[in-house]
Amino acid sequence: MDFVLNKIDKHLDNHRSFDQRMKDLKRKLKELNGLKEDTESIIRTELQPRKKLKAEVQIWLENVERINGDVQDLDGRIGESSALTRGFHGEDVLKSIKEASELITQHGKFHGGLVVDNPQWIGQVLSTTNLSGEAVKVCVEDIWHCLMDDEVQKIGVWGMGGVGKTSIMKVINNQLLKETEKFDTVIWITVSKEMSISKLQKDIASKIGVEFYGDEDETTRAGILFETLSQKSRFVMILDDLWEKVYLERIGIPESYLNGIKLVLTTRSADVCRQVGCRVIKVKPLMEEEAWELFLEKAGCDILNIRGAEPIARSIAKRCAGLPLGIITIASCLKGIDDISEWRNALKELSLRKKSVNGFEDEVFQQLQFSYDRLKNPKLQDCFLSCALYPEDKEIVEEGLIQLWIAEGLVEEMDSMQAEYDNGRAIMNRLISNCLLEVFTEGEHARTVKMHDLLRDMALRIAKSRFLVKAGLMLKKVPDVQEWSMNLEKVSLMGNQWLHIPLEMSPPKCPRLTTLLLSQCNIVSIPEGFFKHMDALKILDLSWNPIKSLPHSLSNLKNLTSLLLDCCEDLGNVPSLSNLGVLRKLDLRGTNIKEIPHGMENLVSLEHLNLDQSKNLNEIPNGVLSRLCCLQDLIVGETLINGKEVGGLKKLQGTLGGRFYDLHNLNMYLEACRGREQPRQFRIFVGDMDFPKFSEVVRKAIVASGRNIYTYQIVLPHDIEGLRIWFCNVDCSEEYPLFSRFILFSIGSFSSLKFLQIYGCRNMKKLFSPNCVPLNLQELRVGGCEQLEEIIASEVETEERGMVITEFHLPQLRELVLSHIPELKSICSAGGVLVCDYLLQIEIVDCPRLKRMSLNLPKFDNVPPSASTNLSLSVRIRPKEWWESVEWDGPQPKSLLDPFVIVLPGDIDGLDIGHCNVENTTDI
């Protein structure tokens, strides 16, 4: 019995001992896991980019995880054991206690932190979104190509807010992390809107593992960064959302003299790219179908199952005008909505620019408005807001927009309209550079811009009650008087077809209204009282309307500075302008007026007067122009003006276009303005009105028609570019070529003359003397001159000159056309040759006595024009027999020109005009 009891007591002791060991194990494990939790908390703080766990810490954590698993397994086995077999696990419990104790002891030996520098760290992986659109993919490829090109070291990714610049660069960033053979480090810095050098230095330091102690100045910090970055030699630094120029050396970023360094910046300002010296890559909005695909992706394809939702959804997507930020934001807000009424309401709110129930526009406009806020200058901001006065998605002609800014007083007033225009152009470039406007078309002399639809919506939100804009909405009636509020500053109803103004319409008092734009509205009439309460009005644009008369209340707009009535073809009279003493611009181009408006002589502030194409206005009476002493632009087309009065307009340095009765009148004008700056552009007509005009390419031209030209009679401006003499009798004997007697005080060589056309001039036998050939001629056309024998005459006889060859150089000549000159014997006298380096077109039509051609042409390939480039030589002749018989005195054999010859049909005239009667010429 005692033996049995002893056995039981021993078993009970073992059982109690086992339970105690299990308690010890659980206590040790709890302590160990507590240390583990503390360790992981510290790791989350210390394990920043460029750091990694110490190997011993990593092993310790793995061992803690292992022992937790072992104890869990042990616990399971013990639970499945009987009371008699539990003790068999005692050794495993003791082993686990020992291991836990060792790990606890080991943890106490961690010193100097839990992490160390990671030499293999390249950069931080960033969260990305899928990129949509073919243009975006091309953009990514272009950026990547630049990064891989050792010759490109600075890249500027430019585009408007919300177009996807940051998303693109995040994708690029992550791709670069895989290019370990190309770059050692990729550094991403998000630049704050209010950038400071100090903050930028701290942000860069934190990314490259540099510590500042807090007391360094900016220069010292720059030195520390420069030293650290220079050691990395192969790195890419991405500065995201940069708003202004950064001086790299001031920050501490090594410049391009170190190989392997790449700087990429994203910005809304092209100026920033240019100032930093970047290769610029522009990110453009999505195409319409690409935008729709992105909208579907974010809103969910389920919307296609909602009856009637697709066309509404497409319209909503289209209003975002390809801006990914707008598309994603709006589509995400509408995701999951299956009520067609909500879709219709969303489109209505977007169209009317009302605050959305869902608030989806807040993020979009907050992003876009940063660009507007960054302009800072209130006048610059107002210039941007004025762009919203034009119809949505409308091409805006740059010149007209700048003139609007000038008229509104948004451009600094200067001593000339040209200087003001140049200032306006600088403002335009600033808006384009900051992605607030986009260049749509760009020609040699004209440029158009467009405003993104969302930017226009934002502008109208900012302007709020200051603007009433219903442009291009096909309105039939002007807005009701209730919409003409006291706070209105600008009203634009332009581009509405058949806009009707009710007879009794008289908007209430608008004391702040300065701009009223009613062009292209097919307005037939305006009520007498319409302008009654618009005392502050500065700009009134009624252009391109079939209006026949204007209300007399217009005469009382004493603050009016711009009155634009161009192309009002039915407008026969204008009310008195006597009271408009501050008017600076009056445009009556293309109207039906028969006489100048009453009181025009009182417009002492007038700077721009346009009466061009007013076909029923024959002349401006004497004494009127002399009163307009501030005129800088005078454009009256074929209306007669007094040369002496025009010459007295000392500020006329912009544009002059008008008709002088005779050459004497032209001389009086040129004499009067001798010694001072001439207009930058002039189109002067002399004599009859029925004559062709030069193209717009020729900015300084004179056309004389139907007048007699006598020796020493014509005076020409020294900078004239185009001259056409049309059906004039020329009193020039054989000894005196026309051009040798053509000028009085201009430069004898006509160095600026590029285009010369002479047709139907009688009694002229020679055109140029050797010392009077215009050296920079690009086009020479002569025709219908019945007695002309030589183009360039010789001053000595052939016998006196012997065998000496005289060369006449016209290095810029592109076209030589000689037509209907029956007595023409030579281009140059015997022994002379005309050297033309770039002649592209020769046209000889009906010149039967021209037996020899003395031309030295440029080198050309033996290829006919139809098979060659646009720069091929063209030889147009008539008749064919003339070409077969003419002698070619040039250095090239005539046979080389045969492939270039085109025989003209019998009814083609070399100057594209028919035969004209030249008998009706008028003496001076």
Coordinates of N, CA, C and O in Angstrom, one line a residue, residues 524-600:
V524 N -30.2 93.8 -85.6 CA -30.7 94.6 -86.7 C -30.9 96.1 -86.2 O -30.7 97.0 -86.9
S525 N -31.3 96.2 -84.9 CA -31.6 97.5 -84.4 C -31.3 97.5 -82.9 O -31.4 96.5 -82.2
I526 N -31.0 98.7 -82.3 CA -30.8 98.9 -80.9 C -31.7 100.0 -80.4 O -31.8 101.1 -81.0
P527 N -32.5 99.8 -79.4 CA -33.4 100.8 -78.9 C -32.7 102.1 -78.4 O -31.6 102.0 -78.0
E528 N -33.4 103.2 -78.5 CA -32.8 104.5 -78.2 C -32.3 104.5 -76.8 O -31.3 105.1 -76.5
G529 N -33.0 103.9 -75.8 CA -32.6 104.0 -74.4 C -31.6 102.9 -74.0 O -31.4 102.8 -72.8
F530 N -31.1 102.1 -74.9 CA -30.3 100.9 -74.4 C -29.1 101.3 -73.7 O -28.7 100.7 -72.7
F531 N -28.4 102.4 -74.1 CA -27.1 102.8 -73.5 C -27.4 103.9 -72.4 O -26.4 104.4 -71.9
K532 N -28.6 104.1 -72.0 CA -28.9 105.3 -71.2 C -28.2 105.2 -69.8 O -27.8 106.2 -69.3
H533 N -28.1 104.0 -69.2 CA -27.6 103.9 -67.9 C -26.2 103.3 -67.8 O -25.8 102.7 -66.8
M534 N -25.4 103.4 -68.9 CA -24.1 102.8 -69.0 C -23.0 103.9 -69.0 O -22.2 103.9 -69.9
D535 N -23.1 104.7 -68.1 CA -22.2 105.9 -68.0 C -20.7 105.5 -68.0 O -19.8 106.3 -68.4
A536 N -20.4 104.4 -67.4 CA -19.0 104.0 -67.2 C -18.4 103.2 -68.4 O -17.2 102.8 -68.3
L537 N -19.2 103.0 -69.4 CA -18.8 102.1 -70.5 C -17.6 102.6 -71.2 O -17.5 103.7 -71.6
K538 N -16.6 101.7 -71.3 CA -15.3 102.0 -72.0 C -15.2 101.4 -73.4 O -14.7 101.9 -74.3
I539 N -15.7 100.1 -73.5 CA -15.5 99.3 -74.7 C -16.9 98.9 -75.2 O -17.7 98.3 -74.4
L540 N -17.2 99.3 -76.4 CA -18.5 98.8 -77.0 C -18.1 98.2 -78.4 O -17.6 98.8 -79.3
D541 N -18.4 96.9 -78.5 CA -18.1 96.2 -79.7 C -19.4 95.7 -80.3 O -20.1 94.8 -79.8
L542 N -19.7 96.3 -81.5 CA -20.9 95.9 -82.2 C -20.5 95.4 -83.6 O -21.4 95.4 -84.5
S543 N -19.3 94.9 -83.8 CA -18.8 94.5 -85.1 C -19.7 93.3 -85.6 O -20.2 92.5 -84.9
W544 N -19.7 93.3 -87.0 CA -20.3 92.2 -87.7 C -21.8 92.0 -87.4 O -22.3 90.9 -87.2
N545 N -22.5 93.1 -87.4 CA -23.9 93.1 -87.2 C -24.6 93.9 -88.4 O -24.0 94.9 -88.8
P546 N -25.8 93.5 -88.8 CA -26.4 94.1 -90.0 C -27.2 95.4 -89.5 O -28.3 95.6 -90.0
I547 N -26.7 96.1 -88.5 CA -27.4 97.2 -88.0 C -27.3 98.4 -88.9 O -26.2 98.6 -89.6
K548 N -28.3 99.2 -89.1 CA -28.4 100.3 -90.1 C -28.1 101.6 -89.4 O -27.6 102.5 -90.0
S549 N -28.4 101.8 -88.1 CA -28.2 103.0 -87.4 C -28.0 102.7 -86.0 O -28.3 101.7 -85.5
L550 N -27.5 103.7 -85.3 CA -27.2 103.6 -83.9 C -28.0 104.6 -83.1 O -28.3 105.7 -83.6
P551 N -28.4 104.3 -81.8 CA -29.2 105.3 -81.1 C -28.4 106.5 -80.7 O -27.1 106.4 -80.5
H552 N -29.0 107.6 -80.5 CA -28.3 108.8 -80.2 C -27.8 108.8 -78.8 O -26.9 109.6 -78.4
S553 N -28.3 107.9 -77.9 CA -27.7 107.8 -76.6 C -26.3 107.4 -76.6 O -25.6 107.6 -75.6
L554 N -25.8 106.8 -77.7 CA -24.4 106.5 -77.8 C -23.5 107.7 -77.7 O -22.4 107.6 -77.2
S555 N -24.0 108.9 -78.1 CA -23.2 110.1 -78.1 C -22.9 110.5 -76.7 O -22.0 111.4 -76.5
N556 N -23.6 110.0 -75.7 CA -23.4 110.4 -74.3 C -22.5 109.5 -73.5 O -22.3 109.7 -72.3
L557 N -21.9 108.5 -74.2 CA -21.0 107.6 -73.5 C -19.6 108.3 -73.4 O -18.6 108.0 -74.1
K558 N -19.5 109.2 -72.5 CA -18.3 110.1 -72.4 C -17.0 109.4 -72.0 O -15.9 109.9 -72.1
N559 N -17.1 108.2 -71.4 CA -16.0 107.4 -71.0 C -15.5 106.4 -72.0 O -14.6 105.6 -71.7
L560 N -16.2 106.4 -73.1 CA -15.9 105.4 -74.1 C -14.5 105.6 -74.7 O -14.1 106.7 -75.1
T561 N -13.7 104.5 -74.7 CA -12.3 104.5 -75.2 C -12.2 103.7 -76.5 O -11.3 104.0 -77.3
S562 N -13.1 102.7 -76.7 CA -13.1 101.9 -77.9 C -14.5 101.7 -78.5 O -15.4 101.2 -77.8
L563 N -14.7 102.1 -79.7 CA -16.0 102.0 -80.4 C -15.7 101.1 -81.7 O -15.1 101.6 -82.6
L564 N -16.2 99.9 -81.6 CA -15.8 98.9 -82.7 C -17.1 98.6 -83.5 O -18.0 98.0 -83.0
L565 N -17.1 99.0 -84.8 CA -18.2 98.9 -85.6 C -17.8 98.2 -87.0 O -18.5 98.4 -88.0
D566 N -16.7 97.6 -87.0 CA -16.2 97.0 -88.2 C -17.1 96.0 -88.8 O -17.7 95.2 -88.1
C567 N -17.2 96.0 -90.1 CA -18.0 95.1 -90.9 C -19.5 95.1 -90.6 O -20.2 94.1 -90.8
C568 N -20.0 96.3 -90.1 CA -21.4 96.5 -90.1 C -21.8 97.1 -91.4 O -21.9 98.3 -91.6
E569 N -22.0 96.2 -92.4 CA -22.0 96.6 -93.8 C -23.2 97.5 -94.1 O -23.2 98.3 -95.1
D570 N -24.3 97.4 -93.3 CA -25.5 98.2 -93.6 C -25.5 99.6 -92.8 O -26.4 100.4 -93.0
L571 N -24.5 99.8 -92.0 CA -24.5 101.0 -91.2 C -24.2 102.2 -92.0 O -23.1 102.3 -92.6
G572 N -25.2 103.1 -92.2 CA -25.0 104.2 -93.1 C -24.6 105.5 -92.4 O -24.1 106.4 -93.0
N573 N -24.9 105.6 -91.1 CA -24.5 106.8 -90.4 C -24.3 106.5 -88.9 O -24.8 105.5 -88.4
V574 N -23.5 107.4 -88.3 CA -23.1 107.2 -86.9 C -23.5 108.5 -86.2 O -23.3 109.6 -86.7
P575 N -24.1 108.4 -85.0 CA -24.4 109.7 -84.3 C -23.2 110.5 -83.9 O -22.1 110.0 -84.0
S576 N -23.4 111.7 -83.5 CA -22.3 112.6 -83.2 C -21.3 112.0 -82.2 O -21.7 111.4 -81.2
L577 N -20.0 112.3 -82.5 CA -19.0 111.8 -81.6 C -18.3 112.9 -80.8 O -17.3 112.8 -80.2
S578 N -19.0 114.1 -80.9 CA -18.4 115.3 -80.3 C -18.0 115.1 -78.8 O -17.0 115.7 -78.4
N579 N -18.8 114.4 -78.1 CA -18.6 114.3 -76.6 C -17.6 113.2 -76.2 O -17.4 113.0 -75.0
L580 N -17.2 112.4 -77.2 CA -16.3 111.2 -76.9 C -14.9 111.6 -76.8 O -14.0 111.1 -77.6
G581 N -14.5 112.5 -76.0 CA -13.2 113.1 -75.9 C -12.1 112.2 -75.5 O -10.9 112.5 -75.8
V582 N -12.4 111.1 -74.9 CA -11.4 110.1 -74.5 C -11.3 108.9 -75.4 O -10.5 108.0 -75.1
L583 N -12.0 108.9 -76.5 CA -12.0 107.8 -77.4 C -10.7 107.6 -78.0 O -10.1 108.5 -78.6
R584 N -10.1 106.4 -77.9 CA -8.8 106.1 -78.4 C -8.8 105.2 -79.7 O -7.9 105.3 -80.5
K585 N -9.9 104.5 -79.8 CA -10.0 103.6 -81.0 C -11.4 103.7 -81.6 O -12.4 103.5 -80.9
L586 N -11.4 104.0 -82.9 CA -12.6 104.0 -83.7 C -12.5 103.1 -84.9 O -11.7 103.4 -85.8
D587 N -13.3 102.1 -85.0 CA -13.2 101.1 -86.1 C -14.5 101.1 -86.9 O -15.5 100.7 -86.4
L588 N -14.4 101.7 -88.1 CA -15.6 101.7 -89.0 C -15.3 101.0 -90.3 O -15.9 101.3 -91.3
R589 N -14.4 100.1 -90.2 CA -14.0 99.3 -91.4 C -15.2 98.6 -92.0 O -16.0 97.9 -91.3
G590 N -15.3 98.7 -93.3 CA -16.4 97.9 -94.0 C -17.8 98.4 -93.8 O -18.7 97.6 -94.0
T591 N -18.0 99.6 -93.3 CA -19.3 100.1 -93.1 C -19.8 100.8 -94.4 O -19.1 101.0 -95.4
N592 N -21.1 101.3 -94.3 CA -21.7 101.9 -95.5 C -21.8 103.5 -95.4 O -22.6 104.1 -96.0
I593 N -20.9 104.0 -94.5 CA -21.0 105.5 -94.3 C -20.5 106.2 -95.5 O -19.6 105.8 -96.2
K594 N -21.2 107.3 -95.8 CA -20.8 108.2 -97.0 C -20.0 109.4 -96.6 O -19.4 110.1 -97.4
E595 N -20.0 109.7 -95.3 CA -19.2 110.8 -94.8 C -18.7 110.5 -93.4 O -19.3 109.6 -92.7
I596 N -17.7 111.1 -93.0 CA -17.2 110.9 -91.6 C -18.2 111.3 -90.6 O -19.0 112.2 -90.8
P597 N -18.2 110.6 -89.4 CA -19.2 111.0 -88.4 C -19.0 112.4 -87.9 O -17.9 113.0 -87.9
H598 N -20.1 113.0 -87.6 CA -20.1 114.4 -87.1 C -19.3 114.5 -85.8 O -19.4 113.6 -84.9
G599 N -18.5 115.5 -85.7 CA -17.7 115.7 -84.4 C -16.4 114.9 -84.4 O -15.7 114.9 -83.3
M600 N -16.0 114.2 -85.5 CA -14.8 113.4 -85.4 C -13.6 114.2 -85.2 O -12.6 113.8 -84.6

